[in-house]
PDB file of C-alpha atoms in Angstrom:
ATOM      1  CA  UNK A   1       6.383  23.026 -12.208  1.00 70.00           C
ATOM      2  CA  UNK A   2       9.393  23.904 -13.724  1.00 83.00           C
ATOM      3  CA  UNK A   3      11.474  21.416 -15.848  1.00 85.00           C
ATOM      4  CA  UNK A   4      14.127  20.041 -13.551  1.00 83.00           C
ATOM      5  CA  UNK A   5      11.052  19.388 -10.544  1.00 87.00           C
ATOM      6  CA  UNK A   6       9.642  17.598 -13.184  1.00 90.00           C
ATOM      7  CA  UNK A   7      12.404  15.238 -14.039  1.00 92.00           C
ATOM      8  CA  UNK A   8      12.896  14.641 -10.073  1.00 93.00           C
ATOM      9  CA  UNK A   9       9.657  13.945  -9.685  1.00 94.00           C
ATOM     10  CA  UNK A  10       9.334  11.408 -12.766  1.00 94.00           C
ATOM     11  CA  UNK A  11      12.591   9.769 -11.317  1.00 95.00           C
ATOM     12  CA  UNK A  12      11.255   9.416  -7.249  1.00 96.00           C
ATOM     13  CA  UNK A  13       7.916   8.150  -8.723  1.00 95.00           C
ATOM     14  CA  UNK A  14       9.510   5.708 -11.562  1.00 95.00           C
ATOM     15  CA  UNK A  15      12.445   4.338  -8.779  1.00 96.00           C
ATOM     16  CA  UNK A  16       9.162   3.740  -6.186  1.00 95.00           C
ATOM     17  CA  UNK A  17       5.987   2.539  -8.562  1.00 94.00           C
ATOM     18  CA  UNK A  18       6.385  -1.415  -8.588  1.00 93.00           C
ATOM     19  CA  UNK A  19       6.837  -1.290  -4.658  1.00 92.00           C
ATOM     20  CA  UNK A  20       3.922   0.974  -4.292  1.00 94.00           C
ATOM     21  CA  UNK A  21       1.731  -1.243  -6.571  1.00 94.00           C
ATOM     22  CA  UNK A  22       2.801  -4.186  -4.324  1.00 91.00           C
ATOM     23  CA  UNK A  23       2.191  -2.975  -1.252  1.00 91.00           C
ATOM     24  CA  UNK A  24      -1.288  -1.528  -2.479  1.00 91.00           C
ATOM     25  CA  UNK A  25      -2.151  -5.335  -4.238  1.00 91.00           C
ATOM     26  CA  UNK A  26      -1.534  -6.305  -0.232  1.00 87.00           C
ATOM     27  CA  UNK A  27      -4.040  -3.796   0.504  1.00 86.00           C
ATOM     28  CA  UNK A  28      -6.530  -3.809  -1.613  1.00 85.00           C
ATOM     29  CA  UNK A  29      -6.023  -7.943  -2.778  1.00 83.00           C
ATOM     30  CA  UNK A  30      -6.815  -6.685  -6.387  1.00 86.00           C
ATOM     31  CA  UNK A  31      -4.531  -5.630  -8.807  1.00 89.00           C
ATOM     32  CA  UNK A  32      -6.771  -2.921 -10.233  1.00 90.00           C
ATOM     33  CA  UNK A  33      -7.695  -1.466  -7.056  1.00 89.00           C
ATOM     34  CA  UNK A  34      -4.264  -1.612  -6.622  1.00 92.00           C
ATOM     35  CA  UNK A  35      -3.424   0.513  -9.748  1.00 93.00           C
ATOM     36  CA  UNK A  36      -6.471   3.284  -9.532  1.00 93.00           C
ATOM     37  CA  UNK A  37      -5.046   3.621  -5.185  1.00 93.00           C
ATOM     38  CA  UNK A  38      -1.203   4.382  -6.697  1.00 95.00           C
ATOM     39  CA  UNK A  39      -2.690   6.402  -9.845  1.00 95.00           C
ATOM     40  CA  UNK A  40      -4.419   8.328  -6.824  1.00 95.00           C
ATOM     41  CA  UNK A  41      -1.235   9.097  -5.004  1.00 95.00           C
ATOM     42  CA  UNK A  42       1.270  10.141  -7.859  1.00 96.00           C
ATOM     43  CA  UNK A  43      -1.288  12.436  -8.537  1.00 94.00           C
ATOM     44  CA  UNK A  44      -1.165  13.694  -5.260  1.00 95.00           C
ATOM     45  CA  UNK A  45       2.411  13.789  -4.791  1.00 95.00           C
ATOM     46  CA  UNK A  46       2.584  15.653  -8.235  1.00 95.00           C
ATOM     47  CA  UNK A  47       0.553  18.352  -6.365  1.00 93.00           C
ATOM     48  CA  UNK A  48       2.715  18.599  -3.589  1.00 94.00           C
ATOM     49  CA  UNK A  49       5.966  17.612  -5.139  1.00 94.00           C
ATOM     50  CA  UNK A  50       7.704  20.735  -3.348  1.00 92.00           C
ATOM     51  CA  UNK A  51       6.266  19.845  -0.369  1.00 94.00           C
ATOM     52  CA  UNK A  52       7.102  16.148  -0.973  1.00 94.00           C
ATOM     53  CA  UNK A  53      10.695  16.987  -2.014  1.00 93.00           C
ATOM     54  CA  UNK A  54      11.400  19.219   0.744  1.00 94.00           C
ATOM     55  CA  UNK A  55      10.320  16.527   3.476  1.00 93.00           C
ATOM     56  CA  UNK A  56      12.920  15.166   5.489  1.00 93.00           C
ATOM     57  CA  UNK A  57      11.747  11.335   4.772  1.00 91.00           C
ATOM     58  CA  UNK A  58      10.073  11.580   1.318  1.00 93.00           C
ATOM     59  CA  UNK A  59       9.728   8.214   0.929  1.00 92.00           C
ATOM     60  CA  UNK A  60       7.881   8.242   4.167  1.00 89.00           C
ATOM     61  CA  UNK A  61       6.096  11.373   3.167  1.00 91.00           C
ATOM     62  CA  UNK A  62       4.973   8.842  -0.223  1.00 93.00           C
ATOM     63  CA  UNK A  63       3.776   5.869   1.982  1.00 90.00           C
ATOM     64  CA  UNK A  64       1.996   8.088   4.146  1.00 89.00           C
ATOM     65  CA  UNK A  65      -0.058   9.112   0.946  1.00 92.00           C
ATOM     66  CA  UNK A  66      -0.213   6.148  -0.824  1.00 93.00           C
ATOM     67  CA  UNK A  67      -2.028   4.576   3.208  1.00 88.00           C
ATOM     68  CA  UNK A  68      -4.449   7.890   3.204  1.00 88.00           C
ATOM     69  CA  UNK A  69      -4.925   7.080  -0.614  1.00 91.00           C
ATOM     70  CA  UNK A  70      -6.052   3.333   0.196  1.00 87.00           C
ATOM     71  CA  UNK A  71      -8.154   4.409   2.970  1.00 84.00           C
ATOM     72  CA  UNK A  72     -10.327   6.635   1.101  1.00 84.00           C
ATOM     73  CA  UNK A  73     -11.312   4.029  -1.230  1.00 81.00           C
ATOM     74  CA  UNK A  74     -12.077   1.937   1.337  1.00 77.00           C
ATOM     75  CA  UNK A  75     -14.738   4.294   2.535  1.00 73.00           C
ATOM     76  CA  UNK A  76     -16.152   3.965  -0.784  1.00 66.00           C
ATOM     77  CA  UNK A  77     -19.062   1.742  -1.152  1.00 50.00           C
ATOM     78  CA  UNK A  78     -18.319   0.225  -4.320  1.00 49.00           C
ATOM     79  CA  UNK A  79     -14.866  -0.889  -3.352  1.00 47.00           C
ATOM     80  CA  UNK A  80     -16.669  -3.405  -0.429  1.00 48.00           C
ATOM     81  CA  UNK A  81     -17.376  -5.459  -3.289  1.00 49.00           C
ATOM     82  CA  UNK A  82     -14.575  -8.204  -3.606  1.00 52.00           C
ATOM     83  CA  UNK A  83     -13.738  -9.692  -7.146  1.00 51.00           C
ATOM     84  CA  UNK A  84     -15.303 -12.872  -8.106  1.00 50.00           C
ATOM     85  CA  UNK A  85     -12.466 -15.898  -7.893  1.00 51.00           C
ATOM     86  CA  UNK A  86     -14.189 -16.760 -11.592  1.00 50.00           C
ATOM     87  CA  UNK A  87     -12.948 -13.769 -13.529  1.00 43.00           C
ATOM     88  CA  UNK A  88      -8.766 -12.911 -13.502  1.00 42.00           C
ATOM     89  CA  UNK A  89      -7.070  -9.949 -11.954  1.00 45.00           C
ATOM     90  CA  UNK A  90      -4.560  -9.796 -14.735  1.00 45.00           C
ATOM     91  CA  UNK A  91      -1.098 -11.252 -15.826  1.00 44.00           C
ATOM     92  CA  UNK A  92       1.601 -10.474 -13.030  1.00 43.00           C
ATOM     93  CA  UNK A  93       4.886  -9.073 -14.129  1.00 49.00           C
ATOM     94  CA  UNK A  94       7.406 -11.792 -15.363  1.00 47.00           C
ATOM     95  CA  UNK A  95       9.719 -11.027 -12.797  1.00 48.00           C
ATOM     96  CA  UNK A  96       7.090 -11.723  -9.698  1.00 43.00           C
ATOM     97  CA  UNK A  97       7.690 -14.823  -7.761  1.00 45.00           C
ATOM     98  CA  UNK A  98       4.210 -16.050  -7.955  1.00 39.00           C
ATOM     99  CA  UNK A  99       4.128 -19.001  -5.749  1.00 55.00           C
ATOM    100  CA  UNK A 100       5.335 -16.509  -2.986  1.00 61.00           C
ATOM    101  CA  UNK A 101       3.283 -14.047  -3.510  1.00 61.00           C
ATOM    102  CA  UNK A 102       0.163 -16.428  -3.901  1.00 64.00           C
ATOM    103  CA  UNK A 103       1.579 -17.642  -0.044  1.00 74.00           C
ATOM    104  CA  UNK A 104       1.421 -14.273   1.126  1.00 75.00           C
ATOM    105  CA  UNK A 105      -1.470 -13.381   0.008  1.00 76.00           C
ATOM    106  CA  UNK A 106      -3.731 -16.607   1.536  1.00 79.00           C
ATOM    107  CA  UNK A 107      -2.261 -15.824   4.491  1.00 82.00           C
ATOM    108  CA  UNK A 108      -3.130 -12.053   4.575  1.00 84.00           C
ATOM    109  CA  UNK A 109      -6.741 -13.070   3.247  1.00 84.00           C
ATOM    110  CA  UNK A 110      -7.143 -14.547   6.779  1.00 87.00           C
ATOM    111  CA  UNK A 111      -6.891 -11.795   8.363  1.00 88.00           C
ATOM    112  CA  UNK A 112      -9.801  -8.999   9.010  1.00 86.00           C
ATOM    113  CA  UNK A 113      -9.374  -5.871   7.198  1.00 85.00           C
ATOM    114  CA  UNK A 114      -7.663  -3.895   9.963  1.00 87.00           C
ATOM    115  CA  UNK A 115      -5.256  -6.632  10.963  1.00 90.00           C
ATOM    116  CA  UNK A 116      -4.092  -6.726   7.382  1.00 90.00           C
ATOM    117  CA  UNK A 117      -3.880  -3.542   6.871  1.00 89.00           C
ATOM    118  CA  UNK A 118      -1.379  -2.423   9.605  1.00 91.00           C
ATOM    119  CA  UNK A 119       0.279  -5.516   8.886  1.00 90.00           C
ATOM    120  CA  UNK A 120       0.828  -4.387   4.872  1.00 89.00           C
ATOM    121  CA  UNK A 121       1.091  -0.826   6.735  1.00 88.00           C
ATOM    122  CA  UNK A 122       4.040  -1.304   9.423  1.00 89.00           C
ATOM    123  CA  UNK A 123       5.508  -4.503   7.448  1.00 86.00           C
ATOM    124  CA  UNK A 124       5.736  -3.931   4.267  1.00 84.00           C
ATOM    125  CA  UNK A 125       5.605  -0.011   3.616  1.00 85.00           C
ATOM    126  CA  UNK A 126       7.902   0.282   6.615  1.00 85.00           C
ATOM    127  CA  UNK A 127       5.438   2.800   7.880  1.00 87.00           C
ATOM    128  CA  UNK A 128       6.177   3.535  11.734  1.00 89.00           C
ATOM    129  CA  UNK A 129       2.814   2.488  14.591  1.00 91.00           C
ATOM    130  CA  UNK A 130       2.146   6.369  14.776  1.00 91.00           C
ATOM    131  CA  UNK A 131       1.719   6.628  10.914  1.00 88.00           C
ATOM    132  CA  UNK A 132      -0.123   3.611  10.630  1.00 90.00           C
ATOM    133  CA  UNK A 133      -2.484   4.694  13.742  1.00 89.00           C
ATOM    134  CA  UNK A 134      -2.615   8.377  11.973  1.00 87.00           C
ATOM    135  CA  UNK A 135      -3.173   6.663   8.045  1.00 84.00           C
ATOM    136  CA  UNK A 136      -6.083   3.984   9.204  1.00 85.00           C
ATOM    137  CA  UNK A 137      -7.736   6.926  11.895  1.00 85.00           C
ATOM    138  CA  UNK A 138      -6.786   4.559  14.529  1.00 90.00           C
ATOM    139  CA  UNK A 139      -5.179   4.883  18.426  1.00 93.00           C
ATOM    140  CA  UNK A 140      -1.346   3.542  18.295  1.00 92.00           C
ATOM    141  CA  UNK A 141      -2.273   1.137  21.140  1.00 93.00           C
ATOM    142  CA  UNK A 142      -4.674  -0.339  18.239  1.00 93.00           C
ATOM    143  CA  UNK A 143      -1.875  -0.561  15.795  1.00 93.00           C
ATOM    144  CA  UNK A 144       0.055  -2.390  18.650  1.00 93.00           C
ATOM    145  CA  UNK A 145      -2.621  -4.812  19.580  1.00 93.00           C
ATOM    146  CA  UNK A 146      -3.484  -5.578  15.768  1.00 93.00           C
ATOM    147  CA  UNK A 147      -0.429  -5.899  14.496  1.00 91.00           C
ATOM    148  CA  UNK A 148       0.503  -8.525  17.660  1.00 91.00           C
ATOM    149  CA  UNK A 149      -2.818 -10.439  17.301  1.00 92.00           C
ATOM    150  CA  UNK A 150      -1.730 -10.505  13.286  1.00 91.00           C
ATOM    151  CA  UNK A 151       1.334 -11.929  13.827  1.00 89.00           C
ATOM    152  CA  UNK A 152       0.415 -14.109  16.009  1.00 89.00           C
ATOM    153  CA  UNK A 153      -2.219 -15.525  13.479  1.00 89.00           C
ATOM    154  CA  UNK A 154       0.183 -15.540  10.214  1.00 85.00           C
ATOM    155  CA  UNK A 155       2.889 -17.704  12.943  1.00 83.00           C
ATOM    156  CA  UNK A 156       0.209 -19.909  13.412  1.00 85.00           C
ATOM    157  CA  UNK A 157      -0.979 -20.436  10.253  1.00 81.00           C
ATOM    158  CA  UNK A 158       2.406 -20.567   8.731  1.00 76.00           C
ATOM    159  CA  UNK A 159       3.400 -23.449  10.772  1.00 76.00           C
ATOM    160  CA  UNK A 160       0.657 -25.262   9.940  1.00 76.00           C
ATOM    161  CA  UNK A 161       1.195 -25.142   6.521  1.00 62.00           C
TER     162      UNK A 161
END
């Protein structure tokens, strides 16, 4: 890679890596999963940082990854193991609004694994129903239908609350 790829790339990946993390902690609900899914895809877009760089939508290009990147580990058997609520994920940044983000994630913890994830997929990554569907090996219709009967639940559930 020669020098000035290199600086564009360290500058993409260092404007995008807190959002990534983020959106992977929605994911994955663990901030170490989290990490090892974005260590996963900046060494993947360092691979295809031409490729990346050319894209029209590199950003989309990224979240595309970083949703292929999460996926995979979910197909791991190791990863179906969820932390224990004894042990702590880790200190969040300083800057994190923690009573929000402790919110958001209850109410994403009750939904089912798909629902969530084309809710963090289309919601949060901006990622459009055909690169969710594509990203999670789904139908679009599915993305549709999930992401409605997700909605629908989070409403619900934030109302009550």
């Amino acid at each position: 890679m020669r020098r000035a790829d290199e600086e564009q790339f360290r500058v993409f990946v260092s404007e995008r890596m807190e959002r990534w993390r983020r959106g992977a902690f929605l994911l994955c609900r663990d901030w170490h999963a989290a990490d090892d899914v974005v260590a996963v895809t900046v060494g993947r877009i360092f691979e295809k940082w031409r490729k990346v760089a050319a894209a029209d939508n590199p950003d989309a290009y990224a979240r595309r990854m970083l949703a292929r990147a999460w996926a995979d580990e979910c197909r791991r058997s190791w990863r179906r193991e969820l932390p224990s609520d004894d042990l702590p994920d880790g200190a969040l940044p300083a800057d994190h609004r923690i009573e929000d983000q402790q919110s958001l994630a209850e109410l994403l913890e009750s939904l089912g694994p798909r629902q969530r994830a084309v809710v963090v997929l289309r919601f949060y990554l901006n990622l459009s129903v055909e690169e969710t569907a594509e990203a999670l090996g789904i139908s679009s219709g599915t993305v549709k239908s999930q992401s409605a009967r997700a909605l629908t639940t989070l409403r619900s559930l934030a109302n009550q609350a």
